[in-house]
Amino acid sequence: QKEVEQNSGPLSVPEGAIASLNCTYSDRVSQSFFWYRQYSGKSPELIMSIYSNGDKEDGRFTAQLNKASQYVSLLIRDSQPSDSATYLCAVMNSGYSTLTFGKGTMLLVSP
Amino acid sequence: GAGVSQSPSNKVTEKGKDVELRCDPISGHTALYWYRQSLGQGLEFLIYFQGNSAPDKSGLPSDRFSAERTGGSVSTLTIQRTQQEDSAVYLCASSSTSVQGTDTQYFGPGTRLTVL
């Protein structure tokens, strides 16, 4: 059974701080990893994808991947109240195109 | 261009009734996925269609659930003899293979199903 684990939170940070969201996965041969943001009552929207070890930056967002540790993280710099949402980590299953999602971490950014 | 669309947005039904949920993927996307999300839970994979290949039905929770995809485009998820535990948001996603050979999935707005 492939598993993706995330702290449910909520993770509370003040406006302007760095929010750090973490995810671990069980399928050692997974190659593709995604972070989705989901506002309450809305569908998930893709923020970042990462396929190689190391960091990938896109604006205020940085995804970090460590395949040896089976660990993916998302850093949000200069957090804004509009970043308050649930962040879903998703791992593409090896040999397939389906995704296994974590249950998500709720982020709360206070003004 | 237009995103993934789903209908209806909300569906209330009585226990034991059949329901049909519709998904219209992004034009040109060959892959289509169905997920469901129960209150406070993560996304649960249900079924995956890729082109004309046989669908991956490994996530369907029971034989009351079925799905089809006509003409490689629109898909319908059917739940027969609905039960209260079927109440959830049903999400559809579509994708096309990117340059790196990965499939970034784009989600529709979902159908909120309530079984009374």
Short mmCIF file of N, CA, C and O in Angstrom, two decimals, chain A residues 2-106:
data_model
loop_
_atom_site.label_atom_id
_atom_site.label_comp_id
_atom_site.label_asym_id
_atom_site.label_seq_id
_atom_site.Cartn_x
_atom_site.Cartn_y
_atom_site.Cartn_z
N LYS A 2 0.82 2.03 -1.07
CA LYS A 2 1.61 3.23 -1.15
C LYS A 2 1.01 4.29 -0.23
O LYS A 2 -0.20 4.48 -0.21
N GLU A 3 1.89 4.96 0.52
CA GLU A 3 1.41 5.95 1.48
C GLU A 3 2.15 7.26 1.30
O GLU A 3 3.34 7.29 0.98
N VAL A 4 1.41 8.34 1.54
CA VAL A 4 1.97 9.68 1.55
C VAL A 4 1.51 10.33 2.85
O VAL A 4 0.31 10.40 3.12
N GLU A 5 2.48 10.75 3.66
CA GLU A 5 2.16 11.26 4.99
C GLU A 5 2.44 12.75 5.08
O GLU A 5 3.50 13.23 4.64
N GLN A 6 1.51 13.45 5.67
CA GLN A 6 1.66 14.88 5.95
C GLN A 6 1.11 15.18 7.33
O GLN A 6 0.14 14.55 7.76
N ASN A 7 1.69 16.15 8.01
CA ASN A 7 1.09 16.63 9.24
C ASN A 7 -0.20 17.37 8.89
O ASN A 7 -0.23 18.17 7.97
N SER A 8 -1.26 17.07 9.64
CA SER A 8 -2.55 17.67 9.30
C SER A 8 -2.62 19.14 9.66
O SER A 8 -3.41 19.90 9.10
N GLY A 9 -1.75 19.56 10.62
CA GLY A 9 -1.77 20.95 11.06
C GLY A 9 -2.93 21.21 12.02
O GLY A 9 -3.44 20.29 12.65
N PRO A 10 -3.37 22.47 12.14
CA PRO A 10 -2.92 23.56 11.28
C PRO A 10 -1.54 24.09 11.62
O PRO A 10 -1.12 24.05 12.76
N LEU A 11 -0.86 24.54 10.57
CA LEU A 11 0.40 25.23 10.72
C LEU A 11 0.10 26.72 10.69
O LEU A 11 -0.42 27.22 9.70
N SER A 12 0.40 27.40 11.76
CA SER A 12 0.10 28.82 11.88
C SER A 12 1.38 29.63 11.79
O SER A 12 2.32 29.39 12.54
N VAL A 13 1.41 30.59 10.86
CA VAL A 13 2.56 31.47 10.72
C VAL A 13 2.06 32.90 10.57
O VAL A 13 0.97 33.14 10.07
N PRO A 14 2.85 33.87 11.01
CA PRO A 14 2.46 35.27 10.81
C PRO A 14 2.77 35.72 9.39
O PRO A 14 3.63 35.14 8.70
N GLU A 15 2.06 36.70 8.96
CA GLU A 15 2.28 37.27 7.63
C GLU A 15 3.73 37.69 7.47
O GLU A 15 4.33 38.29 8.36
N GLY A 16 4.32 37.33 6.32
CA GLY A 16 5.70 37.67 6.04
C GLY A 16 6.71 36.60 6.42
O GLY A 16 7.86 36.65 6.00
N ALA A 17 6.29 35.62 7.20
CA ALA A 17 7.19 34.54 7.63
C ALA A 17 7.31 33.48 6.54
O ALA A 17 6.60 33.49 5.53
N ILE A 18 8.22 32.55 6.77
CA ILE A 18 8.38 31.40 5.88
C ILE A 18 7.56 30.24 6.43
O ILE A 18 7.68 29.88 7.60
N ALA A 19 6.72 29.66 5.57
CA ALA A 19 5.96 28.48 5.95
C ALA A 19 6.65 27.26 5.36
O ALA A 19 7.02 27.27 4.18
N SER A 20 6.83 26.23 6.16
CA SER A 20 7.50 25.01 5.71
C SER A 20 6.55 23.83 5.86
O SER A 20 6.09 23.52 6.95
N LEU A 21 6.26 23.20 4.74
CA LEU A 21 5.31 22.08 4.70
C LEU A 21 6.07 20.83 4.28
O LEU A 21 6.86 20.87 3.34
N ASN A 22 5.84 19.73 4.98
CA ASN A 22 6.62 18.53 4.77
C ASN A 22 5.77 17.34 4.37
O ASN A 22 4.58 17.26 4.72
N CYS A 23 6.41 16.41 3.71
CA CYS A 23 5.71 15.24 3.18
C CYS A 23 6.70 14.09 3.08
O CYS A 23 7.82 14.28 2.59
N THR A 24 6.31 12.91 3.52
CA THR A 24 7.12 11.71 3.30
C THR A 24 6.29 10.70 2.53
O THR A 24 5.06 10.71 2.59
N TYR A 25 6.98 9.84 1.79
CA TYR A 25 6.27 8.86 0.96
C TYR A 25 6.92 7.51 1.09
O TYR A 25 8.11 7.40 1.41
N SER A 26 6.16 6.47 0.79
CA SER A 26 6.65 5.11 1.05
C SER A 26 7.22 4.42 -0.19
O SER A 26 8.05 3.51 -0.06
N ASP A 27 6.77 4.85 -1.39
CA ASP A 27 7.20 4.17 -2.62
C ASP A 27 8.58 4.67 -3.03
O ASP A 27 8.72 5.75 -3.59
N ARG A 28 9.58 3.85 -2.78
CA ARG A 28 10.97 4.26 -2.97
C ARG A 28 11.31 4.62 -4.41
O ARG A 28 12.21 5.41 -4.67
N VAL A 29 10.58 4.05 -5.37
CA VAL A 29 10.94 4.27 -6.78
C VAL A 29 10.11 5.37 -7.43
O VAL A 29 10.22 5.61 -8.63
N SER A 30 9.31 6.07 -6.66
CA SER A 30 8.54 7.19 -7.22
C SER A 30 9.48 8.23 -7.81
O SER A 30 10.55 8.49 -7.26
N GLN A 31 9.03 8.85 -8.91
CA GLN A 31 9.90 9.79 -9.61
C GLN A 31 9.32 11.20 -9.74
O GLN A 31 10.04 12.14 -10.03
N SER A 32 8.01 11.32 -9.53
CA SER A 32 7.36 12.61 -9.78
C SER A 32 6.54 13.01 -8.56
O SER A 32 5.80 12.18 -8.01
N PHE A 33 6.66 14.28 -8.21
CA PHE A 33 6.07 14.76 -6.97
C PHE A 33 5.40 16.11 -7.22
O PHE A 33 5.91 16.93 -7.99
N PHE A 34 4.27 16.32 -6.56
CA PHE A 34 3.47 17.51 -6.83
C PHE A 34 2.95 18.11 -5.53
O PHE A 34 2.64 17.39 -4.58
N TRP A 35 2.85 19.42 -5.54
CA TRP A 35 2.17 20.12 -4.46
C TRP A 35 0.94 20.82 -5.03
O TRP A 35 1.04 21.58 -6.01
N TYR A 36 -0.20 20.57 -4.40
CA TYR A 36 -1.44 21.21 -4.77
C TYR A 36 -1.93 22.07 -3.60
O TYR A 36 -1.74 21.73 -2.44
N ARG A 37 -2.58 23.16 -3.93
CA ARG A 37 -3.22 24.01 -2.92
C ARG A 37 -4.73 23.86 -3.07
O ARG A 37 -5.25 23.87 -4.20
N GLN A 38 -5.42 23.72 -1.96
CA GLN A 38 -6.86 23.58 -2.00
C GLN A 38 -7.50 24.54 -0.99
O GLN A 38 -7.35 24.37 0.22
N TYR A 39 -8.20 25.52 -1.52
CA TYR A 39 -8.97 26.40 -0.66
C TYR A 39 -10.26 25.68 -0.24
O TYR A 39 -10.75 24.81 -0.98
N SER A 40 -10.79 26.07 0.90
CA SER A 40 -11.98 25.43 1.43
C SER A 40 -13.12 25.48 0.42
O SER A 40 -13.47 26.54 -0.11
N GLY A 41 -13.68 24.33 0.12
CA GLY A 41 -14.80 24.25 -0.80
C GLY A 41 -14.43 24.31 -2.26
O GLY A 41 -15.31 24.34 -3.12
N LYS A 42 -13.14 24.34 -2.54
CA LYS A 42 -12.67 24.41 -3.93
C LYS A 42 -11.89 23.15 -4.30
O LYS A 42 -11.56 22.33 -3.44
N SER A 43 -11.58 23.02 -5.57
CA SER A 43 -10.81 21.86 -6.03
C SER A 43 -9.31 22.17 -5.95
O SER A 43 -8.91 23.34 -5.90
N PRO A 44 -8.47 21.15 -5.92
CA PRO A 44 -7.03 21.37 -5.84
C PRO A 44 -6.48 22.07 -7.09
O PRO A 44 -6.93 21.81 -8.20
N GLU A 45 -5.52 22.94 -6.88
CA GLU A 45 -4.83 23.57 -7.99
C GLU A 45 -3.33 23.34 -7.84
O GLU A 45 -2.78 23.43 -6.74
N LEU A 46 -2.68 23.04 -8.95
CA LEU A 46 -1.27 22.71 -8.93
C LEU A 46 -0.42 23.95 -8.62
O LEU A 46 -0.61 25.01 -9.20
N ILE A 47 0.51 23.81 -7.66
CA ILE A 47 1.47 24.87 -7.36
C ILE A 47 2.82 24.54 -7.96
O ILE A 47 3.43 25.38 -8.63
N MET A 48 3.32 23.35 -7.66
CA MET A 48 4.69 23.00 -8.05
C MET A 48 4.74 21.52 -8.40
O MET A 48 4.03 20.71 -7.81
N SER A 49 5.64 21.19 -9.30
CA SER A 49 6.00 19.81 -9.55
C SER A 49 7.52 19.73 -9.44
O SER A 49 8.23 20.69 -9.73
N ILE A 50 8.02 18.58 -9.00
CA ILE A 50 9.46 18.40 -8.88
C ILE A 50 9.80 16.96 -9.17
O ILE A 50 9.06 16.04 -8.76
N TYR A 51 10.88 16.75 -9.92
CA TYR A 51 11.23 15.40 -10.37
C TYR A 51 12.66 15.01 -9.99
O TYR A 51 12.98 13.82 -9.99
N SER A 52 13.51 16.01 -9.71
CA SER A 52 14.92 15.74 -9.43
C SER A 52 15.26 16.16 -8.01
O SER A 52 14.66 17.09 -7.47
N ASN A 53 16.25 15.49 -7.44
CA ASN A 53 16.71 15.87 -6.11
C ASN A 53 17.17 17.33 -6.09
O ASN A 53 17.72 17.83 -7.07
N GLY A 54 16.91 18.00 -4.98
CA GLY A 54 17.35 19.38 -4.85
C GLY A 54 16.17 20.31 -4.71
O GLY A 54 15.10 19.92 -4.30
N ASP A 55 16.43 21.57 -5.05
CA ASP A 55 15.43 22.62 -4.90
C ASP A 55 14.92 23.07 -6.27
O ASP A 55 15.66 23.09 -7.25
N LYS A 56 13.66 23.47 -6.27
CA LYS A 56 13.06 24.09 -7.46
C LYS A 56 12.27 25.29 -6.99
O LYS A 56 11.40 25.15 -6.13
N GLU A 57 12.59 26.45 -7.54
CA GLU A 57 11.98 27.69 -7.09
C GLU A 57 11.04 28.24 -8.14
O GLU A 57 11.32 28.21 -9.34
N ASP A 58 9.90 28.78 -7.67
CA ASP A 58 8.95 29.45 -8.55
C ASP A 58 8.31 30.56 -7.75
O ASP A 58 7.41 30.33 -6.95
N GLY A 59 8.82 31.79 -7.94
CA GLY A 59 8.31 32.92 -7.19
C GLY A 59 8.56 32.75 -5.71
O GLY A 59 9.70 32.51 -5.29
N ARG A 60 7.52 32.84 -4.92
CA ARG A 60 7.67 32.70 -3.46
C ARG A 60 7.73 31.23 -3.01
O ARG A 60 7.91 30.96 -1.83
N PHE A 61 7.54 30.31 -3.93
CA PHE A 61 7.47 28.89 -3.59
C PHE A 61 8.78 28.17 -3.96
O PHE A 61 9.34 28.41 -5.03
N THR A 62 9.23 27.30 -3.06
CA THR A 62 10.37 26.44 -3.33
C THR A 62 10.01 25.03 -2.92
O THR A 62 9.61 24.79 -1.78
N ALA A 63 10.12 24.11 -3.87
CA ALA A 63 9.94 22.69 -3.57
C ALA A 63 11.31 22.07 -3.38
O ALA A 63 12.26 22.40 -4.10
N GLN A 64 11.40 21.17 -2.41
CA GLN A 64 12.66 20.48 -2.14
C GLN A 64 12.38 18.98 -2.16
O GLN A 64 11.39 18.51 -1.59
N LEU A 65 13.27 18.23 -2.81
CA LEU A 65 13.11 16.79 -2.93
C LEU A 65 14.38 16.08 -2.49
O LEU A 65 15.47 16.44 -2.93
N ASN A 66 14.21 15.07 -1.65
CA ASN A 66 15.31 14.21 -1.24
C ASN A 66 14.83 12.77 -1.38
O ASN A 66 14.14 12.24 -0.52
N LYS A 67 15.18 12.15 -2.51
CA LYS A 67 14.69 10.80 -2.79
C LYS A 67 15.29 9.77 -1.84
O LYS A 67 14.64 8.79 -1.50
N ALA A 68 16.51 9.98 -1.41
CA ALA A 68 17.14 9.02 -0.50
C ALA A 68 16.38 8.96 0.82
O ALA A 68 16.21 7.89 1.42
N SER A 69 15.89 10.10 1.27
CA SER A 69 15.12 10.17 2.51
C SER A 69 13.63 10.05 2.27
O SER A 69 12.85 10.06 3.24
N GLN A 70 13.22 9.98 1.01
CA GLN A 70 11.80 9.87 0.64
C GLN A 70 11.02 11.02 1.27
O GLN A 70 10.01 10.81 1.97
N TYR A 71 11.49 12.20 0.97
CA TYR A 71 11.00 13.41 1.64
C TYR A 71 10.85 14.53 0.62
O TYR A 71 11.74 14.77 -0.20
N VAL A 72 9.71 15.20 0.69
CA VAL A 72 9.43 16.35 -0.17
C VAL A 72 8.95 17.48 0.73
O VAL A 72 8.20 17.24 1.68
N SER A 73 9.36 18.68 0.42
CA SER A 73 8.88 19.81 1.21
C SER A 73 8.50 20.98 0.30
O SER A 73 8.93 21.03 -0.86
N LEU A 74 7.72 21.86 0.85
CA LEU A 74 7.34 23.09 0.15
C LEU A 74 7.57 24.26 1.10
O LEU A 74 7.05 24.25 2.22
N LEU A 75 8.37 25.21 0.65
CA LEU A 75 8.60 26.43 1.42
C LEU A 75 7.85 27.57 0.76
O LEU A 75 7.90 27.72 -0.46
N ILE A 76 7.15 28.35 1.57
CA ILE A 76 6.47 29.54 1.07
C ILE A 76 7.09 30.73 1.77
O ILE A 76 6.97 30.90 3.00
N ARG A 77 7.77 31.55 0.99
CA ARG A 77 8.41 32.75 1.56
C ARG A 77 7.43 33.91 1.58
O ARG A 77 6.49 33.95 0.77
N ASP A 78 7.65 34.85 2.52
CA ASP A 78 6.79 36.04 2.60
C ASP A 78 5.32 35.61 2.58
O ASP A 78 4.54 36.07 1.74
N SER A 79 4.95 34.74 3.50
CA SER A 79 3.58 34.19 3.52
C SER A 79 2.56 35.32 3.62
O SER A 79 2.73 36.30 4.34
N GLN A 80 1.47 35.13 2.88
CA GLN A 80 0.37 36.10 2.85
C GLN A 80 -0.90 35.42 3.37
O GLN A 80 -1.07 34.21 3.24
N PRO A 81 -1.82 36.20 3.93
CA PRO A 81 -3.10 35.61 4.37
C PRO A 81 -3.79 34.84 3.26
O PRO A 81 -4.47 33.84 3.52
N SER A 82 -3.59 35.26 2.02
CA SER A 82 -4.21 34.55 0.89
C SER A 82 -3.59 33.17 0.65
O SER A 82 -4.14 32.37 -0.12
N ASP A 83 -2.47 32.90 1.31
CA ASP A 83 -1.87 31.55 1.22
C ASP A 83 -2.57 30.56 2.15
O ASP A 83 -2.29 29.36 2.09
N SER A 84 -3.43 31.05 3.01
CA SER A 84 -4.15 30.16 3.94
C SER A 84 -5.01 29.19 3.15
O SER A 84 -5.93 29.59 2.42
N ALA A 85 -4.70 27.91 3.28
CA ALA A 85 -5.35 26.86 2.50
C ALA A 85 -4.82 25.53 3.01
O ALA A 85 -3.96 25.48 3.88
N THR A 86 -5.32 24.46 2.42
CA THR A 86 -4.75 23.14 2.68
C THR A 86 -3.83 22.78 1.53
O THR A 86 -4.19 22.95 0.36
N TYR A 87 -2.65 22.32 1.88
CA TYR A 87 -1.64 21.97 0.87
C TYR A 87 -1.51 20.45 0.80
O TYR A 87 -1.24 19.78 1.80
N LEU A 88 -1.74 19.94 -0.39
CA LEU A 88 -1.73 18.50 -0.63
C LEU A 88 -0.45 18.09 -1.34
O LEU A 88 -0.09 18.66 -2.38
N CYS A 89 0.22 17.10 -0.78
CA CYS A 89 1.39 16.49 -1.42
C CYS A 89 0.89 15.28 -2.21
O CYS A 89 0.06 14.50 -1.72
N ALA A 90 1.37 15.14 -3.43
CA ALA A 90 0.95 14.02 -4.27
C ALA A 90 2.18 13.37 -4.89
O ALA A 90 3.10 14.05 -5.34
N VAL A 91 2.16 12.05 -4.93
CA VAL A 91 3.28 11.27 -5.46
C VAL A 91 2.77 10.40 -6.59
O VAL A 91 1.76 9.69 -6.42
N MET A 92 3.45 10.46 -7.74
CA MET A 92 3.03 9.62 -8.85
C MET A 92 3.51 8.20 -8.61
O MET A 92 4.68 7.96 -8.30
N ASN A 93 2.59 7.25 -8.76
CA ASN A 93 2.90 5.86 -8.49
C ASN A 93 3.80 5.30 -9.58
O ASN A 93 3.55 5.50 -10.76
N SER A 94 4.83 4.59 -9.18
CA SER A 94 5.80 4.05 -10.12
C SER A 94 5.11 3.12 -11.12
O SER A 94 4.32 2.27 -10.73
N GLY A 95 5.40 3.31 -12.37
CA GLY A 95 4.84 2.47 -13.41
C GLY A 95 3.43 2.86 -13.84
O GLY A 95 2.87 2.26 -14.74
N TYR A 96 2.87 3.84 -13.21
CA TYR A 96 1.51 4.26 -13.53
C TYR A 96 1.45 5.76 -13.72
O TYR A 96 2.43 6.44 -13.60
N SER A 97 0.31 6.26 -14.03
CA SER A 97 0.12 7.70 -14.09
C SER A 97 -0.81 8.19 -13.01
O SER A 97 -1.23 9.33 -13.03
N THR A 98 -1.14 7.34 -12.06
CA THR A 98 -2.05 7.76 -11.00
C THR A 98 -1.26 8.36 -9.86
O THR A 98 -0.07 8.09 -9.68
N LEU A 99 -1.91 9.20 -9.08
CA LEU A 99 -1.31 9.88 -7.96
C LEU A 99 -1.85 9.35 -6.65
O LEU A 99 -3.03 9.03 -6.54
N THR A 100 -0.97 9.26 -5.66
CA THR A 100 -1.40 9.04 -4.29
C THR A 100 -1.23 10.35 -3.54
O THR A 100 -0.14 10.94 -3.57
N PHE A 101 -2.29 10.80 -2.91
CA PHE A 101 -2.29 12.08 -2.21
C PHE A 101 -2.15 11.86 -0.70
O PHE A 101 -2.69 10.91 -0.14
N GLY A 102 -1.45 12.80 -0.04
CA GLY A 102 -1.53 12.89 1.40
C GLY A 102 -2.84 13.55 1.78
O GLY A 102 -3.58 14.05 0.92
N LYS A 103 -3.13 13.55 3.08
CA LYS A 103 -4.38 14.13 3.53
C LYS A 103 -4.33 15.65 3.64
O LYS A 103 -5.35 16.30 3.86
N GLY A 104 -3.13 16.20 3.46
CA GLY A 104 -3.00 17.64 3.41
C GLY A 104 -2.64 18.27 4.74
O GLY A 104 -2.95 17.74 5.80
N THR A 105 -1.96 19.41 4.65
CA THR A 105 -1.63 20.23 5.80
C THR A 105 -2.35 21.56 5.66
O THR A 105 -2.21 22.24 4.64
N MET A 106 -3.09 21.92 6.69
CA MET A 106 -3.78 23.22 6.68
C MET A 106 -2.80 24.31 7.12
O MET A 106 -2.16 24.18 8.17
#
